[in-house]
Each structure stands twice: as C-alpha cells, then as structure tokens.
GROMACS .gro file of C-alpha atoms in nm:
model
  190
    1UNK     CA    1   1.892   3.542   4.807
    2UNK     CA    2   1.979   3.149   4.783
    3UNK     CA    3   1.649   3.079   4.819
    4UNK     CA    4   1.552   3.280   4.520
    5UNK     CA    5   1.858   3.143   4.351
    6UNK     CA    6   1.705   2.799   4.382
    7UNK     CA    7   1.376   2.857   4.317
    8UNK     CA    8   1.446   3.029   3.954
    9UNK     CA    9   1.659   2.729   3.876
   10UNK     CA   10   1.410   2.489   4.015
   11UNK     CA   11   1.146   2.656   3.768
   12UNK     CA   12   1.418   2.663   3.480
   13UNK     CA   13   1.472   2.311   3.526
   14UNK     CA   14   1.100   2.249   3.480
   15UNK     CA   15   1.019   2.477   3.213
   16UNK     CA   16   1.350   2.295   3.047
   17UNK     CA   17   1.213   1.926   3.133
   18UNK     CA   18   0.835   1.992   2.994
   19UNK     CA   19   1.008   2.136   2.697
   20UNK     CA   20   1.184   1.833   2.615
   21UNK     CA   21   0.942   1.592   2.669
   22UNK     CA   22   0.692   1.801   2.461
   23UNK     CA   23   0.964   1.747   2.195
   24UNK     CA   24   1.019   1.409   2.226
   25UNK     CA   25   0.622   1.331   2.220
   26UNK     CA   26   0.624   1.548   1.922
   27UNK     CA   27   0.923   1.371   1.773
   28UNK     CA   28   0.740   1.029   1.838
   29UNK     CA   29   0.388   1.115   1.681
   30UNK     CA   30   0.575   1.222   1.382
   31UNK     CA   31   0.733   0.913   1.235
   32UNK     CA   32   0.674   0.795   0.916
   33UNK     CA   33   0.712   0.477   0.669
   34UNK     CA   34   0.666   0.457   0.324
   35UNK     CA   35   0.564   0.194   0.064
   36UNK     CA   36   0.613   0.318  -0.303
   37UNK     CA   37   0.643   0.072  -0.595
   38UNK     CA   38   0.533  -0.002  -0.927
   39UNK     CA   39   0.231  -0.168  -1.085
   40UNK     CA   40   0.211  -0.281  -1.438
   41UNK     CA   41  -0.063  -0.365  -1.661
   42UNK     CA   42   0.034  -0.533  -2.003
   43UNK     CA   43  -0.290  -0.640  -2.256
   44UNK     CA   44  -0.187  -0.840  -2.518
   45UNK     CA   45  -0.447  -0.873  -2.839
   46UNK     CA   46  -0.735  -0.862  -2.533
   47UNK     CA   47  -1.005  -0.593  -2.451
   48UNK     CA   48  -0.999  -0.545  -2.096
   49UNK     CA   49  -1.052  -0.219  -1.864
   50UNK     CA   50  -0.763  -0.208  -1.549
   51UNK     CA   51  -0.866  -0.025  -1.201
   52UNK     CA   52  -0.647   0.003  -0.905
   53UNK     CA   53  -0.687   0.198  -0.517
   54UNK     CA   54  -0.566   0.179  -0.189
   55UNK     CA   55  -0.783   0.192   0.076
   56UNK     CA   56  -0.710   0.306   0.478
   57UNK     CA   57  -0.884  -0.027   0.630
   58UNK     CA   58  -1.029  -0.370   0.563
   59UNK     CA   59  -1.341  -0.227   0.487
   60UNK     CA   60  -1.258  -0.068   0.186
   61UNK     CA   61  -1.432   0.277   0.245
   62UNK     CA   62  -1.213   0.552   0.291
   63UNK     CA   63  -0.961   0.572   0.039
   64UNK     CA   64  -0.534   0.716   0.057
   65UNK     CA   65  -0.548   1.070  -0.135
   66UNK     CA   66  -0.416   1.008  -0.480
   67UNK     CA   67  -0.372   0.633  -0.508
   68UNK     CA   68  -0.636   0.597  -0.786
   69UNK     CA   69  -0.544   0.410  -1.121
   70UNK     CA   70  -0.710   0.330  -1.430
   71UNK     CA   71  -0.641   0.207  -1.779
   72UNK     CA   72  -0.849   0.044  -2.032
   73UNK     CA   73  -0.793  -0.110  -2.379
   74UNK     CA   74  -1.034  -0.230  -2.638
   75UNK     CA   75  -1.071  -0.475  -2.934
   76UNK     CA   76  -0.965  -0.205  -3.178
   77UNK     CA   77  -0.653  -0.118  -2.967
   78UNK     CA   78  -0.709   0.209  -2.863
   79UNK     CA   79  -0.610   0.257  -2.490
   80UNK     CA   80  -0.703   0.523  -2.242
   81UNK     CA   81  -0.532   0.600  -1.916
   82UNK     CA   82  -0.187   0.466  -1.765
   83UNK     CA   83  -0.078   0.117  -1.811
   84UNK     CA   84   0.178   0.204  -1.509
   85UNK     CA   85   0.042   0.279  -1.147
   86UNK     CA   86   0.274   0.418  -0.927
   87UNK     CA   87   0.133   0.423  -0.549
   88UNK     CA   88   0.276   0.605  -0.218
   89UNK     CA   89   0.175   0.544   0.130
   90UNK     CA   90   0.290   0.699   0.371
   91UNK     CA   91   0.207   0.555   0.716
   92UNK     CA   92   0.178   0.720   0.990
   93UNK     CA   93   0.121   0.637   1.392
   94UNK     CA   94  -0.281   0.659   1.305
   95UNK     CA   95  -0.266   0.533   0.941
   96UNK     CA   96  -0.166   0.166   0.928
   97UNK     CA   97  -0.308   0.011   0.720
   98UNK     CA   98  -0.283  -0.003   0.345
   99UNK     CA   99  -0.554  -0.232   0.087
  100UNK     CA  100  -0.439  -0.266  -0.247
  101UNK     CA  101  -0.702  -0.322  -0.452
  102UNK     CA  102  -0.641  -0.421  -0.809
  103UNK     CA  103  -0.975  -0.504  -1.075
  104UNK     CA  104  -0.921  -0.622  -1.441
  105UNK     CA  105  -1.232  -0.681  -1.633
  106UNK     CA  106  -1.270  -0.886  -1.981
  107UNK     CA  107  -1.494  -0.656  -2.153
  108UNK     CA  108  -1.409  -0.879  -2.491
  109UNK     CA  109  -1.651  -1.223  -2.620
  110UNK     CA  110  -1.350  -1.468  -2.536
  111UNK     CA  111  -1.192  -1.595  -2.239
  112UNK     CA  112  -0.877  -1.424  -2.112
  113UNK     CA  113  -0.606  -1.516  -1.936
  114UNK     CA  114  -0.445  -1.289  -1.673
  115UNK     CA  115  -0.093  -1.361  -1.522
  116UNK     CA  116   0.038  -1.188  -1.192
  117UNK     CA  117   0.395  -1.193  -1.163
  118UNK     CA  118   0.676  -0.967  -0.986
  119UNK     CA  119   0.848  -0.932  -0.628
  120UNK     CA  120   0.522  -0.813  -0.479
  121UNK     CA  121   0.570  -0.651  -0.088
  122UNK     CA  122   0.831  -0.822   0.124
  123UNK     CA  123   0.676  -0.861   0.513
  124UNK     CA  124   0.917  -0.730   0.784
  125UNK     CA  125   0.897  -0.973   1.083
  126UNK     CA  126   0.719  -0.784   1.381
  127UNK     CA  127   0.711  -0.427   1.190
  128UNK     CA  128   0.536  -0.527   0.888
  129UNK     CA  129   0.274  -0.808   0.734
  130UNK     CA  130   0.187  -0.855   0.425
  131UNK     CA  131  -0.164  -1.064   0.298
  132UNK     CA  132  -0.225  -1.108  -0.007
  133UNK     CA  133  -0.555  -1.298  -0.175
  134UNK     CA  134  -0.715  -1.262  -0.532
  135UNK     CA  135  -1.112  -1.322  -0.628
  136UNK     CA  136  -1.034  -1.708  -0.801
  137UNK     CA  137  -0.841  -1.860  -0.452
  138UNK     CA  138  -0.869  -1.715  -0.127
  139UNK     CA  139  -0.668  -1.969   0.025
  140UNK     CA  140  -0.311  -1.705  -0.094
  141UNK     CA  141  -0.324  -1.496   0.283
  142UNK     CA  142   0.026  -1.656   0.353
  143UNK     CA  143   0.158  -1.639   0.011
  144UNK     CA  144   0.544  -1.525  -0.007
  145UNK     CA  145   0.498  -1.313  -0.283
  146UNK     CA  146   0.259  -1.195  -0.504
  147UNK     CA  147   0.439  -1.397  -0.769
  148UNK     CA  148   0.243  -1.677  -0.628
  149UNK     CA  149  -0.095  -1.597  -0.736
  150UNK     CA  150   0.035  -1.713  -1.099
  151UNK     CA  151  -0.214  -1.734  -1.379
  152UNK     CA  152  -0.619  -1.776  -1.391
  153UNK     CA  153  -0.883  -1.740  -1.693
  154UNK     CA  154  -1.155  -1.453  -1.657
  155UNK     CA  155  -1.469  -1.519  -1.848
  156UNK     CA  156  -1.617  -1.244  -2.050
  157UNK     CA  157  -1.712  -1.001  -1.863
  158UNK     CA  158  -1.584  -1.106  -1.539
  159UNK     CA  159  -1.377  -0.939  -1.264
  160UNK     CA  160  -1.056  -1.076  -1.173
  161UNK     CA  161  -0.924  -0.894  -0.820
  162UNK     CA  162  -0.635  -0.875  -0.620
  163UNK     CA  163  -0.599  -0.744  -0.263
  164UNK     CA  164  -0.266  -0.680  -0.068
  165UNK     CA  165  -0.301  -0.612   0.261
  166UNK     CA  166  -0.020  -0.440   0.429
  167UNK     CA  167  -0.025  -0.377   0.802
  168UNK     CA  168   0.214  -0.185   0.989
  169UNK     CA  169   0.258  -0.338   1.334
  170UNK     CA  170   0.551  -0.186   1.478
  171UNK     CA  171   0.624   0.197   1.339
  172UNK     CA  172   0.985   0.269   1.409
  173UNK     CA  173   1.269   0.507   1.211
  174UNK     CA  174   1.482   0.185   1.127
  175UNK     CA  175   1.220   0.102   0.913
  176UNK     CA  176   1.331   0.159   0.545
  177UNK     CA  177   1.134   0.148   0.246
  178UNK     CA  178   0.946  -0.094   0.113
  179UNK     CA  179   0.886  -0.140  -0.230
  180UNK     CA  180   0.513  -0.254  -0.425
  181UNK     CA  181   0.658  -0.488  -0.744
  182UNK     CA  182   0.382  -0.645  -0.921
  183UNK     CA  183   0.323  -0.699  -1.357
  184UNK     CA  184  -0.023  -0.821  -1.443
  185UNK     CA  185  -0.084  -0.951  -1.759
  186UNK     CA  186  -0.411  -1.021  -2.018
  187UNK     CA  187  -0.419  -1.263  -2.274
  188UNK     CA  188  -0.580  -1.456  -2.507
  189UNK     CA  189  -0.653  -1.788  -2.260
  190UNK     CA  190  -0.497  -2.101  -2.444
   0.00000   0.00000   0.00000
C-alpha cells in the first residue's frame, strides 16, 4: 500500500511540475511591448502628397497590419486623407523590429521646405534602440531625437524620407510604453 501511496504522489508531483513549467513557457512566449504615438503632417500654402508605414525588418518587405498612412494636399487646397497618423506596434518575442518609414513629396513647381520636429522615440539602454536617418544626411543613426533632423529643402518633385528604426533587444514586462512624437512640416522654402 505505501508503495502505491508513493508512486501516485510521485506521478502527481510530475504531472504538477510539467504543468507549471508548460505555464511558465507559455507565460514567457507571451510578453508584449508596445510603441504607440503620434505623427503629424502640417502643409502650409505647399502642394505636397504625405505617406507613412512600418515595416517588420530592415528590408522593408513585409509590412505591421494596419500601420499605413496617407494624406495629400494640392495647390488649390483641397486635401485628401489624414494629416494625423497614429501607429501601434506591438512587439512580440518573434516581432522586433519596427521601420518607420515616412515619404513627403513636392508635387508643386517651387522648392519646399520641410521641418521635422517633436520628442521622436526615446531608446531604453539594453531593452530598446532607436536609429533614426532621413534621405538628405545619413550621417543622423545616433541622433537623440528625431528633433535633430531639423529642416531641409525638397525640390519639385522630390522625395524627402525618414526612417526610425526601433529594435527591441531585451523583451521584458518592466518595459512600459514608449511613445512615437514626431510633427513634420511643408513650406514655402525661404
């Protein structure tokens, strides 16, 4: 009889074991971080056309469901889509990595200027990093914020871009969230 007494709670204490450890692997797999934010595009007295993604990897192929933006305005004033952008990643322990891409085009006969400005994304040291670079200087990869991209003139019918990179190196529950800050604005170049 002890020996049957053991054995079922030898077997319990098994079944109970792989049970929590299935849990805890399950618990593990499961964590998330998010980066949410807000990205503005202003046009002042300029005709330009405004497109924005975020992509799953450097290569810029496979896009994050429901991160695509658009908004266009031309010489007359009319506008079409949202001058506001409002992106959510959530990464997980296979996504990542998150590519902001953001286009502006002058589709008018003058030169433009276009100013970035805002917070940007704040890096987290060893959890998060944060690259940014834009199409006039490359040399930006270590910029603090995306403030620091500043102002450039776009030529009509050029393409003025900017990339954030955001990496997620360590994916842990103390994370918390990270915001996306960023204003980009068009006008006439002095």
């Amino acid at each position: 009889m002890k020996r049957k007494f053991k054995l079922f709670a030898t077997v319990a204490s098994l079944c109970l074991s792989v049970a929590l450890m299935a849990f805890g692997v399950y618990a593990a797999s499961t964590v998330t971080y998010n980066v949410s934010g807000s990205v503005s595009f202003t046009d002042v007295q300029v005709a330009t056309s405004w497109t924005a993604a975020v992509y799953k990897e450097a290569a810029k192929t496979n896009k994050w469901a429901g991160t695509d933006g658009a908004y266009s305005i031309d010489e007359a004033g009319s506008t079409s889509g949202t001058p506001n952008w409002n992106p959510d990643i959530t990464f997980t322990t296979t996504d990542k990595v998150a590519v902001f891409v953001i286009e502006c085009t002058n589709n008018g006969k003058a030169p433009i200027a276009i100013e970035v400005s805002g917070a940007g994304i704040a890096a987290i040291p060893d959890q998060l990093t944060v690259s940014m670079q834009d199409g006039v200087d490359d040399s930006l990869g270590a910029a603090a914020t995306v403030g620091d991209l500043g102002e450039t003139n776009l030529a009509p019918g050029s393409t003025y871009t900017v990339e954030i990179t955001v990496t997620l190196t360590l994916l842990s529950d103390t994370l918390e969230e990270t915001p996306l800050t960023l204003t980009l604005t068009a006008k006439p170049a002095v």
